[in-house]
Amino acid sequence: AIWGVVAMATGGLPVKPATREDLEAFIAQNKRWLPEDAEQLLRNMSNIDQRRVISAGTMSSVRDPTAVIQARVRKAREMEAQIGRGQGVGPAPLMGLGEESRISKPATREELDAFIKANDRWLQGEA
């Protein structure tokens, strides 16, 4: 449904934004490891950045949840930018729902399959 509307901000690859239910479930599952400032940081992010954090898994073993949340988003954006550059697509502005995406070349089925295979452990059956 929403896959065709929202694209990964830097690579043009489809990404499923976090829903409110996804976010609430992640916060509930990680409540004991998320101090208030980290929870607020996560809540104030775009739903695409929320997905980046959620897809990286539990916060149970982290010492500084706020720093980890920021690092997860930064690393995901860097990876997406590398994928985008490798396909001849330059980075686009980061965006959330309702904003237009500027995709110059959609990923091929082979590129998408390779991405899913390389990131299987983070996708948790969502692809």
Short mmCIF file of C-alpha atoms in Angstrom, two decimals, residues 10-105:
data_model
loop_
_atom_site.label_atom_id
_atom_site.label_comp_id
_atom_site.label_asym_id
_atom_site.label_seq_id
_atom_site.Cartn_x
_atom_site.Cartn_y
_atom_site.Cartn_z
CA THR A 10 18.51 8.69 -0.20
CA GLY A 11 18.39 5.63 -2.41
CA GLY A 12 14.95 5.48 -3.90
CA LEU A 13 14.46 2.01 -2.47
CA PRO A 14 11.06 1.28 -0.92
CA VAL A 15 10.81 1.57 2.85
CA LYS A 16 7.81 0.97 5.04
CA PRO A 17 7.47 3.87 7.49
CA ALA A 18 6.83 2.97 11.11
CA THR A 19 3.18 3.12 12.06
CA ARG A 20 1.99 4.50 15.37
CA GLU A 21 1.36 0.89 16.43
CA ASP A 22 4.94 -0.10 15.48
CA LEU A 23 6.32 2.79 17.51
CA GLU A 24 4.15 2.14 20.56
CA ALA A 25 4.99 -1.58 20.50
CA PHE A 26 8.73 -0.85 20.26
CA ILE A 27 8.55 1.65 23.13
CA ALA A 28 6.53 -0.76 25.28
CA GLN A 29 8.95 -3.63 24.59
CA ASN A 30 11.95 -1.43 25.40
CA LYS A 31 10.42 0.75 28.13
CA ARG A 32 12.84 -0.31 30.85
CA TRP A 33 15.84 0.63 28.69
CA LEU A 34 14.48 3.89 27.28
CA PRO A 35 14.83 6.95 29.49
CA GLU A 36 12.38 9.78 28.87
CA ASP A 37 14.79 11.80 26.69
CA ALA A 38 15.46 8.83 24.39
CA GLU A 39 11.74 8.06 24.11
CA GLN A 40 10.98 11.70 23.23
CA LEU A 41 13.75 11.75 20.64
CA LEU A 42 12.26 8.65 19.02
CA ARG A 43 8.71 10.03 19.13
CA ASN A 44 9.79 13.30 17.50
CA MET A 45 11.52 11.60 14.54
CA SER A 46 9.95 11.09 11.14
CA ASN A 47 8.21 7.74 10.73
CA ILE A 48 10.98 6.68 8.34
CA ASP A 49 13.67 7.38 10.95
CA GLN A 50 11.53 5.59 13.54
CA ARG A 51 11.51 2.55 11.22
CA ARG A 52 15.32 2.75 10.98
CA VAL A 53 15.59 2.59 14.78
CA ILE A 54 12.96 -0.11 15.24
CA SER A 55 14.42 -2.29 12.48
CA ALA A 56 17.78 -2.37 14.26
CA GLY A 57 16.24 -4.33 17.14
CA THR A 58 15.97 -4.17 20.92
CA MET A 59 17.58 -1.54 23.09
CA SER A 60 18.20 -4.04 25.90
CA SER A 61 22.00 -4.09 25.82
CA VAL A 62 22.76 -0.44 25.12
CA ARG A 63 24.39 1.92 27.63
CA ASP A 64 23.28 5.23 26.08
CA PRO A 65 19.90 4.78 24.35
CA THR A 66 19.78 8.36 23.06
CA ALA A 67 23.18 8.00 21.37
CA VAL A 68 22.22 4.58 20.00
CA ILE A 69 18.98 5.91 18.50
CA GLN A 70 20.89 8.72 16.80
CA ALA A 71 23.61 6.32 15.60
CA ARG A 72 21.06 3.89 14.17
CA VAL A 73 19.46 6.64 12.10
CA ARG A 74 22.85 7.97 10.95
CA LYS A 75 24.12 4.51 9.97
CA ALA A 76 20.91 3.66 8.11
CA ARG A 77 21.06 6.95 6.21
CA GLU A 78 24.73 6.35 5.33
CA MET A 79 23.95 2.84 4.08
CA GLU A 80 21.02 4.13 2.02
CA ALA A 81 23.21 6.86 0.54
CA GLN A 82 25.85 4.31 -0.45
CA ILE A 83 23.24 2.11 -2.07
CA GLY A 84 21.80 5.13 -3.87
CA ARG A 85 25.18 6.27 -5.15
CA GLY A 86 25.97 2.75 -6.32
CA GLN A 87 22.84 2.82 -8.47
CA GLY A 88 23.49 6.29 -9.87
CA VAL A 89 20.90 7.96 -7.67
CA GLY A 90 22.11 10.91 -5.62
CA PRO A 91 20.85 11.65 -2.15
CA ALA A 92 17.51 13.37 -1.88
CA PRO A 93 16.26 15.41 1.07
CA LEU A 94 15.01 13.34 3.98
CA MET A 95 11.26 13.22 4.02
CA GLY A 96 8.27 11.80 5.83
CA LEU A 97 4.76 10.97 4.77
CA GLY A 98 3.00 13.40 2.54
CA GLU A 99 6.15 14.79 0.99
CA GLU A 100 7.07 14.10 -2.59
CA SER A 101 10.00 11.84 -3.37
CA ARG A 102 12.41 12.61 -6.21
CA ILE A 103 13.40 9.18 -7.45
CA SER A 104 15.40 9.19 -10.64
CA LYS A 105 15.57 5.42 -11.08
#
